[in-house]
Every structure is written in C-alpha cells, then in structure tokens.
Amino acid sequence: MERNNNYNRVGGGRSNGGRGGGGRGGGGGYHHGGRNGNYSQQYGNQQQEYYGGGGGRGRGRDRDSGGRGQQSQRTPANSRQHADRVPEVDAWSRVASGQPVVAQRQTLAPNRNDRQVQEINAKLSTLSVTEHSKDGVANALVPIKRPDHGTLAMRSVKLLVNHFSIKFDPSNTILRYDVDIQQAVEQEGSSSTRVLKKKKRIPLRQIQEKLCSEYPDRFPLLQTAYDGEKNIFSAVSLQAGTYSVQLDGRSYVCTIKFGNELNLSKLQDFLNRNAVHVPRDVLQALDVVMKANLFREKVSVGRGMYPRVHRREDDLRCGVAAYRGSQQSLKVTSNGLIMCTDYSVMPFRKRIPVLDFLKEHLRVNVHDIPSARYWVKVVAALTGLKVTVTHRRTKQKYTVFGLSEKPTKDISFVQEDLEGKKAPQVVMLTDYFREKWDKEIVHKGIPCLQLGTVKRPNYVPMEFCVLAEDRRFPKEQLSKEVARRLKDLSLLAPDKRMNETCGIVREEYAIGKPGAEVIQNFGIGVSMNMTEVDGRVMEPPKLKLGSSNGKPNIITVDKQKCHYNLLQGRTLVTGKSVERWALIDFSSMHDELWLDIDSFIPKLMKRCGNLGVRMKEPLRVYQTNMQELNNVNTVRELLKWLVEECRKIDNGRLQLIVCVMPERHDGYKSLKLVSEIELGVMTQCCLSENANKGSDQFLANLGLKINAKLDGCNVQLVERFPRFSSDDRYMFIGADVNHPAASNTESPSVAAIVGSVDPAATRYVPRVFPQEHRKEEIVNFGSVCLDLVNTYAKFNGVKPNKIVVFRDGVSDDQFEMVLNKEMVDMKKAIYTEHYRPFVTFVVAQKRHTTRLFLNNENDIGNVPPGTVVDTNIVHTSNFDFYLCSHFGGMGTSKATHYSVIWDEIGFSANEIQRLTYDLCFVFARCTKPVSLVTPVYYADLLAYRGRMFQEEVMQMEASGSAPPSSSFDQAFYNLDQHLKDSMFFI
C-alpha cells in the first residue's frame, strides 16, 4: 500500500498552545496537523475497542465457581402490582419500613410450595432492621429453594460433565488436629530452644513431611492430610505434643493438639436432605484429603495443581514452559458428593541454570551481562525469583535481591572463625569457593547473584544457581508469539480436553496410583468416569432490527451458531446521527501501520450509514504520533485543543472522537479518563491495521458500538420477556466488583452497577465507584439502586414495579452476604410507604470449573447455544442452573452457573432460564448471544473501566498531580454530566 496524498497534511505542530492545521477542507479533503513522537506499551485483555466488536472477558479472580440514599418520591400505586403481590413481599415491605409483620395465611404464586411459604414467612416474622444491622445469624435470610425443574426445550441432548462421583462411608470419622509451627533458636548456654519472635516465611508443608518421616509411627504420612496452614486431618489417632524438626539447618517447633471429630454422617444427612446447611468443616476435610498427595508431588498455584516436569513439546523456548495441570474441588450436588476436575495450563519458568534462563529469555550471552545495555534487563528479569544452589547439598530456596556491583573476581568478604581461634580475615570469593566447596568459578567477569539482605549480603556465582521449579511466569510478560502458543495449549477442543481431564483423574486416583492409597485409608473412593446428564437446548428468540424502508425487520437467527448479520438492507432498530465528530490518527509517524485516512473515513461513513447511523464528515482530522499518549497532561491538552477547534467550526457539542492507533498503548487509560471524566466526550478507539483492512464486519462492529454509546438501540427481542405483562415496568440491574491484582495490597476495589431504563432492556445507565481494598460486598448498594430507580423514573415517568438484580463475582458462601446486606440495604433505600417493587436476585458465576461435553459419538465440537442443565449436577435444593448461551468456536465452551437466591416475582425454572437466555441476545456490540447475561456483562465492562480510572489516578498520585488517596475519592470517578447516563463503557 502506498500512502495517499489526496489530502493536504499540514506539517508542524503546536506552538504556545496552538496546533497546525485547519478545519474541514473542500472537495472531500481533510486538513491535518502533525507532531512527532514514539511509544511502546501493552494492553489488557478487556480493552476490546481495538477490535470493534464483542470479545472475551479478562478479569482475574481466583474463586471456585470473583449507605442509604434519600427517600424516593411518592408515586401512584400500581393495581396489578398489588394484585400479584406474594405474602413474603408484604412481609418484607413491613420489615424494610420498620412495621411489625402480621401473621397471615395466603397462597403464593403457583410455583411456590406451602412449606417454602411457611419457612419464609416464619423467617420474616422474626426479622427486623435492627437485627439485620447487627448481622443476626439466627434471623439471616437464606437462598430460596428450587420451585421446579425446567422443561423448555427445542431438543434434548446427552451430556458428560467433568464431575467424578465420590463414595464414602457415612459411619467414618475424620480426626482434626491443630498444628502450630514456629521457627526456634537455641538459648545461649543451654540445649533448650525458644520460639523466634521475628516472623519469617516458614516452609510449612516441608516441615510437616519431615515430621512424618522422623516420627512415622506417630504421624503416618499416608494416613494424614495437611491443609498447609493450621489443620492436620487424620484417619488414625495421632500423638499430641511438641516436636522439634530440623530442616535446612534450621530448627522448628511443631505443636500438635487434638481439635475435634468430623462425622461424615453429617454430610450424608445433607445429601439425604435431612439437614439445611452443608457441613463445610467436613467438606473442607475431605477436600484436603483428596488433595493430600497432590500437595506433596505437584506445585500449587491458586486452585491449580501442576507437575514439576513439563512435557518436551510444551517447552515455549524462552526460559518458560507450559505445564499441564488441573483444578480440582469437591462439590455437593443432586447426584451426591462429586470431585470436579478441569484441565488447566500455566506458564512456569523452567528449572534450568540461571545462565541458561538469561540466554533463552533475554537472548543474553554470559559475557554480555556486565554491559550497560543488558544490566537493567538482567536485574529486572531475576529480581524476586527463587533459586536453589548446586555447590552444596541443600533444598533450600533463596530469593534473588539483585546483582553484585562488582564482578565475581573482585568480590571479597570478611570471614570469621566460628570457633574463635583465628582473627577475622578478608577472603576473595573465588578462593573461598575453591577451598570451601572445591568449586572453580569459570565466569569470573560477571556479577554474582545477591541472595541475602542489604545488611548481610550473600553473593553466589550465577553458574551455581538454578531457578526453582515453582515460579509461575506472568502471562502478560510473554511475547505475542509465545502467548499464542500458550493459548493454543489452553484452548483445547472438547474431545481433547475431556481426554486430558480423564487422564489426570486416572493418573492420580486409579488403583495403585499414589493418590488412591491416601484416600483409601480414609475410606474414600472416586469414580474414573464423568457424570452423565441430560441437557435441553432452548430455541433462540426472534429478533427485531430496522430496515432501509423504515419497517421493522423480524429475523430468525442461525440455529447452529445463533448468529445474525447486518446485510441485505438490515439496519439497527434506532440509529443515531453523528453530526459532530473528529478523528485523531496516532499512526502518522509509524513506518508500517500508518492509517490510510482517505480510505478509512469514507468507508466508515458509508457502513454506518447502511446501518442507519448517519455520519457527517468529521469536523477535524488531526494526525500525530503515539508520543501524545505518554502523559496524561499531554492527552488532556490534546483533547481540550481538539474540542475547542471543533467548537469553532460548529457550536454544537462534539459527540465523538474516533482514535486510531498503530498498536496497543497504556495511554488508552489516560485518553478514557480525560475524555469521559473531564470533558464529557465519547471516544471510539481502533487499530490502524484493522481500519486499513476495512472489512465489512469490522466497520459494522464500530457502528454498533458508536450507536450504543450515543444512546441508540441496536437490536430488540420480538416477544415480551417471560413472566412480565404489558402492564409491568421492569428493570434489570447488573452488579460486579473488580479487585486489584493479588500482589497489590493498597488499591481500592471498584464496584460497578448498571440498570436498564427502557422497556426493551437495551439501554443501561452506569454507576461506578471505589471502595475498600478487596471488599466484595458493595457497601453503598442501596443508595446506588435508589439513584438508578429514580433515573428510570426520569426516563419513563414512573418507577419500575419489578426489579431483577444479576449479581456477578460472588462465591457460594457469599450468597447470604448478598441477601442480608446488599438486598436489605437496597430495600431500605428504595422502599417508601407507597412504593415496594417485587425484587429477584440472581447470582451469575463464570469462575467455576464445571465443563459440559457432548455424549454422542456422532456429535463433535461444543455444546450448542441455549444448552441448559438443572438436574443431577446442580445443588441439592437451591434454585440454580447451568446455561451455555454462546457458540464456542475455539476451545471448550464454559457454561455460566446461575443461582436464583431470592425471588418475589415468582419465576418458574422455565421462565428464569428463558429470560436469562433472551437477555444474552441484546448485548449491544456484537451480532450473537454472549456467554454472560447482558446486565452482568455490562457491569463487568464498567468495573474494568473503573479499574482503568483507578490505575490512572494512582499514576497521577505518584507524579504529584493528584493528592494522596485520590484513588479512593469518588470525585475522581464521577463522569461528566453529559455522559453520566450513557453507555460510554461499551
């Protein structure tokens, strides 16, 4: 491609706040300005704008399955709302308003049984706001029971699930012992020891294994299981007491005390539905027993277990290898106790000599290490890593704190005689290794690794250091090529993933295998076969688009992939006009990925026009380079200048800035912060490579996102949502909390809540705010929901009478927190004397390990979109189901797990499953159903945008342009009033 010179590109740049270039040119030409610069950066997985379409999700939680506002204004009561009201809602209304609950006998909606009504009314009759504020356990609300099973199906499908049945003897007991391990030092002049007060990281598992090896009669290894912290579970009685253990030259004191007996009959009672609550202590003990051998033989990272040796074909050849492991957990299901095992891949630094790692990872030869060119890279690559040494026999791991300032040949230290017979003397490091360890140092001209502290340095030559095997390599630091190879290993096709998973189970638990012997000692057995279950495939909904003749266009999606296209005269339902927009080309100085402006702009305008999104010519086109994005102040200056230039041309408010970049860059965060928080102007970003290709799909995806950001409507459902009548005014709320990385101990968590404000549930208003670090509970959920309800009333003239809340990111043991804190806070905030809407809470979980596979030799690939399962593999009594709503073109599809934990609207299983599936089709930025219900998906995108704001504010704090603790200040997250109620985050 040759650069097109049809348009006048004005050289130069800005001088004293001004910029070169003019406004729109005549004859289809655009006037451009230009500035020079360079850049380099990476992007996070969630910055999907670069692709102009829907994409995956990239948040990183590690879990198994992630105030009161003013009283709302009085609105007329709805007759249908009171006619449909169920008793528990009336009771809740009185609870929230502080009124006494009057006992009464009424009938519920058809899908509620009498026992459940009595349980809920009995619970609410003793409940008060005061008790809730005190977290009264006795009065806590619990998730509702399943009303029925779904039957809705276009066809049935036979499935296999990665659940492996667990058998146990209910008459058995597991003995739990408390264990306390402390490092000890010898008392001066005495053979006794005392506990060392200074805390150091103690290798607890290694000490426990040493304890078992030294006292095999008292602590039989294969009849005990250690959780790595405070508990030892045993199949036999252990001898309590205090024991001394020596490990790597250090002494440790182990104190063992009897804790209690765990009766497996309690778990059996729950499985037989004779108990209300899962005996979590028993489940925890069994989980530790099942993993006892895995903890000894494999490397544990989060929930994953990985081998210590990688397959030869999985060497990524950059000092890193892919290790194929598994994620495993125990669950109680309708089918009994099961072990859920899923295939997992993790990149680890290979257990290779440090010099070999540098050669592979940085392409650095030994003699190049001291050079200034490589020094910084070497220090960055090695600092913080764990290594072992080869010049002496020890398993101890040392942390690399840096490199020595001098080369090995020049390093000396003062050696003291421990017996006190000789005076301290200065010894060269090379002589010391020759005389003490009989090792001749070969590479004397390079620095040593610093394995000690600043006060007590411990220099060891690199040639005697080997990387430890349990150091995970950050995926974000992999090159594009290596990351692609790792992705290929992770995204296995369903048949291959199923075979890998079954192989992992057989390797560990088949008769004669290491793990089998341990669990047999506890009277436990595990099946080698996956669980069979019947699934149902729901029919996709009919959708409504627009057309070039202005009439509604009813379409039926493809039955296999559930996709639809925007061709053949199909337009968006409501297309917004883009009359005032500008373009910033950040690629003008890039040698290869420069934007062909003269081709891109007409193509974008034409494709958007065909979608019903009429675009005029841009008011201003500005050409520059990525240096503009290197600093938030430069970005602010650029955008303010551009907005002012456009205002001079057209007094109307600038609607959109299209930003084209040659590569991904962290300046994207600054761009979004300034445009959305400070200036109130929408931005749409994309890559120049995609823009130059100008494919119809890419341009259409840009049009979808632009229209949604400008409050247009892309697609609607033809039929009404299930369970709602024409008189109902319903609102869908999505809520999520985004936490900082595990290594970050200071940044706030970011909560995000979105609420629908139109009958088609296609337009959502966002609210995002910071809260306490790693706090999962949304602390001001009530006041935000009140704001959303009032915003709904502003758009519709009336408040919603039915609200469905989809809550993302909470684990099973946090359901009661959602009910007793977030839901209670919501009702306290929004309820008034005359306004008490029906409320339903649904938890959506994507971070689980359950996988569905087709159980038919004639069927290949993933389960089809619309596959739902609510038998066998679900909870014993809770109202939950698995739904795979999307088409899986790569890897193995993961169904989302939905749990209805509170329901005043009275959904049947068919209705809530149909509603959830339907909502997956109205996601604004793609023409296919997404894998997660749309309100939650939006909340997730919004939370990620809030995380970007937070990171940018933290940078501003560091540079001094923002006061300390600004990242916890809501003011730094408040959108400009023009964008406050828009879908800017799409």
PDB file of C-alpha atoms in Angstrom, residues 440-524:
ATOM      1  CA  GLU A 440      36.448 -23.495  40.484  1.00  0.00           C
ATOM      2  CA  ILE A 441      34.449 -20.476  39.289  1.00  0.00           C
ATOM      3  CA  VAL A 442      34.527 -20.306  35.491  1.00  0.00           C
ATOM      4  CA  HIS A 443      32.754 -16.988  34.805  1.00  0.00           C
ATOM      5  CA  LYS A 444      34.737 -14.584  36.949  1.00  0.00           C
ATOM      6  CA  GLY A 445      33.995 -11.453  34.925  1.00  0.00           C
ATOM      7  CA  ILE A 446      30.257 -11.312  35.534  1.00  0.00           C
ATOM      8  CA  PRO A 447      28.392 -10.230  38.687  1.00  0.00           C
ATOM      9  CA  CYS A 448      27.070 -12.633  41.324  1.00  0.00           C
ATOM     10  CA  LEU A 449      23.500 -13.010  42.446  1.00  0.00           C
ATOM     11  CA  GLN A 450      22.706 -11.199  45.667  1.00  0.00           C
ATOM     12  CA  LEU A 451      20.758 -13.760  47.721  1.00  0.00           C
ATOM     13  CA  GLY A 452      20.985 -12.071  51.104  1.00  0.00           C
ATOM     14  CA  THR A 453      19.790  -8.804  52.574  1.00  0.00           C
ATOM     15  CA  VAL A 454      21.309  -5.341  52.191  1.00  0.00           C
ATOM     16  CA  LYS A 455      22.874  -5.549  55.654  1.00  0.00           C
ATOM     17  CA  ARG A 456      24.039  -9.140  55.251  1.00  0.00           C
ATOM     18  CA  PRO A 457      24.712  -9.737  51.551  1.00  0.00           C
ATOM     19  CA  ASN A 458      25.175 -13.298  50.329  1.00  0.00           C
ATOM     20  CA  TYR A 459      26.855 -13.375  46.944  1.00  0.00           C
ATOM     21  CA  VAL A 460      26.677 -16.611  44.924  1.00  0.00           C
ATOM     22  CA  PRO A 461      28.083 -17.002  41.396  1.00  0.00           C
ATOM     23  CA  MET A 462      25.349 -17.333  38.759  1.00  0.00           C
ATOM     24  CA  GLU A 463      26.795 -20.592  37.442  1.00  0.00           C
ATOM     25  CA  PHE A 464      25.907 -22.310  40.737  1.00  0.00           C
ATOM     26  CA  CYS A 465      22.288 -21.093  40.793  1.00  0.00           C
ATOM     27  CA  VAL A 466      19.269 -22.870  39.331  1.00  0.00           C
ATOM     28  CA  LEU A 467      15.746 -21.475  39.072  1.00  0.00           C
ATOM     29  CA  ALA A 468      13.300 -23.116  41.470  1.00  0.00           C
ATOM     30  CA  GLU A 469      10.526 -25.094  39.820  1.00  0.00           C
ATOM     31  CA  ASP A 470       7.510 -23.410  41.406  1.00  0.00           C
ATOM     32  CA  ARG A 471       7.739 -19.908  39.978  1.00  0.00           C
ATOM     33  CA  ARG A 472       4.808 -19.013  37.754  1.00  0.00           C
ATOM     34  CA  PHE A 473       5.640 -16.729  34.852  1.00  0.00           C
ATOM     35  CA  PRO A 474       3.297 -13.730  34.374  1.00  0.00           C
ATOM     36  CA  LYS A 475       1.282 -14.254  31.197  1.00  0.00           C
ATOM     37  CA  GLU A 476       1.270 -10.537  30.419  1.00  0.00           C
ATOM     38  CA  GLN A 477       5.081 -10.620  30.062  1.00  0.00           C
ATOM     39  CA  LEU A 478       5.024 -13.241  27.308  1.00  0.00           C
ATOM     40  CA  SER A 479       5.708 -12.187  23.750  1.00  0.00           C
ATOM     41  CA  LYS A 480       2.850 -12.310  21.260  1.00  0.00           C
ATOM     42  CA  GLU A 481       4.139 -15.461  19.616  1.00  0.00           C
ATOM     43  CA  VAL A 482       4.682 -17.292  22.910  1.00  0.00           C
ATOM     44  CA  ALA A 483       1.323 -16.127  24.258  1.00  0.00           C
ATOM     45  CA  ARG A 484      -0.334 -17.523  21.124  1.00  0.00           C
ATOM     46  CA  ARG A 485       1.328 -20.907  21.636  1.00  0.00           C
ATOM     47  CA  LEU A 486       0.233 -20.952  25.269  1.00  0.00           C
ATOM     48  CA  LYS A 487      -3.310 -20.073  24.217  1.00  0.00           C
ATOM     49  CA  ASP A 488      -3.351 -22.980  21.780  1.00  0.00           C
ATOM     50  CA  LEU A 489      -2.426 -25.338  24.622  1.00  0.00           C
ATOM     51  CA  SER A 490      -5.073 -23.821  26.900  1.00  0.00           C
ATOM     52  CA  LEU A 491      -7.968 -23.784  24.434  1.00  0.00           C
ATOM     53  CA  LEU A 492      -8.238 -27.476  23.731  1.00  0.00           C
ATOM     54  CA  ALA A 493     -11.082 -28.809  21.639  1.00  0.00           C
ATOM     55  CA  PRO A 494     -13.805 -30.526  23.727  1.00  0.00           C
ATOM     56  CA  ASP A 495     -12.758 -34.100  22.893  1.00  0.00           C
ATOM     57  CA  LYS A 496      -9.099 -33.402  23.694  1.00  0.00           C
ATOM     58  CA  ARG A 497      -9.973 -31.557  26.902  1.00  0.00           C
ATOM     59  CA  MET A 498     -12.196 -34.405  28.015  1.00  0.00           C
ATOM     60  CA  ASN A 499      -9.422 -36.943  27.378  1.00  0.00           C
ATOM     61  CA  GLU A 500      -6.870 -34.818  29.230  1.00  0.00           C
ATOM     62  CA  THR A 501      -9.203 -34.428  32.211  1.00  0.00           C
ATOM     63  CA  CYS A 502      -9.978 -38.140  32.453  1.00  0.00           C
ATOM     64  CA  GLY A 503      -6.271 -38.903  32.136  1.00  0.00           C
ATOM     65  CA  ILE A 504      -5.479 -36.581  35.045  1.00  0.00           C
ATOM     66  CA  VAL A 505      -8.014 -38.355  37.277  1.00  0.00           C
ATOM     67  CA  ARG A 506      -6.781 -41.837  36.339  1.00  0.00           C
ATOM     68  CA  GLU A 507      -3.145 -40.847  36.842  1.00  0.00           C
ATOM     69  CA  GLU A 508      -3.852 -39.753  40.401  1.00  0.00           C
ATOM     70  CA  TYR A 509      -6.699 -41.931  41.692  1.00  0.00           C
ATOM     71  CA  ALA A 510      -6.752 -45.194  39.712  1.00  0.00           C
ATOM     72  CA  ILE A 511      -5.993 -48.341  41.725  1.00  0.00           C
ATOM     73  CA  GLY A 512      -2.305 -48.472  42.554  1.00  0.00           C
ATOM     74  CA  LYS A 513      -1.746 -44.758  41.940  1.00  0.00           C
ATOM     75  CA  PRO A 514      -0.270 -42.519  44.688  1.00  0.00           C
ATOM     76  CA  GLY A 515      -3.407 -40.560  45.456  1.00  0.00           C
ATOM     77  CA  ALA A 516      -5.573 -43.665  45.603  1.00  0.00           C
ATOM     78  CA  GLU A 517      -3.684 -45.125  48.569  1.00  0.00           C
ATOM     79  CA  VAL A 518      -4.223 -41.985  50.647  1.00  0.00           C
ATOM     80  CA  ILE A 519      -7.957 -41.687  50.083  1.00  0.00           C
ATOM     81  CA  GLN A 520      -8.458 -45.425  50.601  1.00  0.00           C
ATOM     82  CA  ASN A 521      -7.021 -45.040  54.090  1.00  0.00           C
ATOM     83  CA  PHE A 522      -9.867 -42.610  54.778  1.00  0.00           C
ATOM     84  CA  GLY A 523     -12.464 -44.940  53.269  1.00  0.00           C
ATOM     85  CA  ILE A 524     -12.964 -42.785  50.168  1.00  0.00           C
TER      86      ILE A 524
END
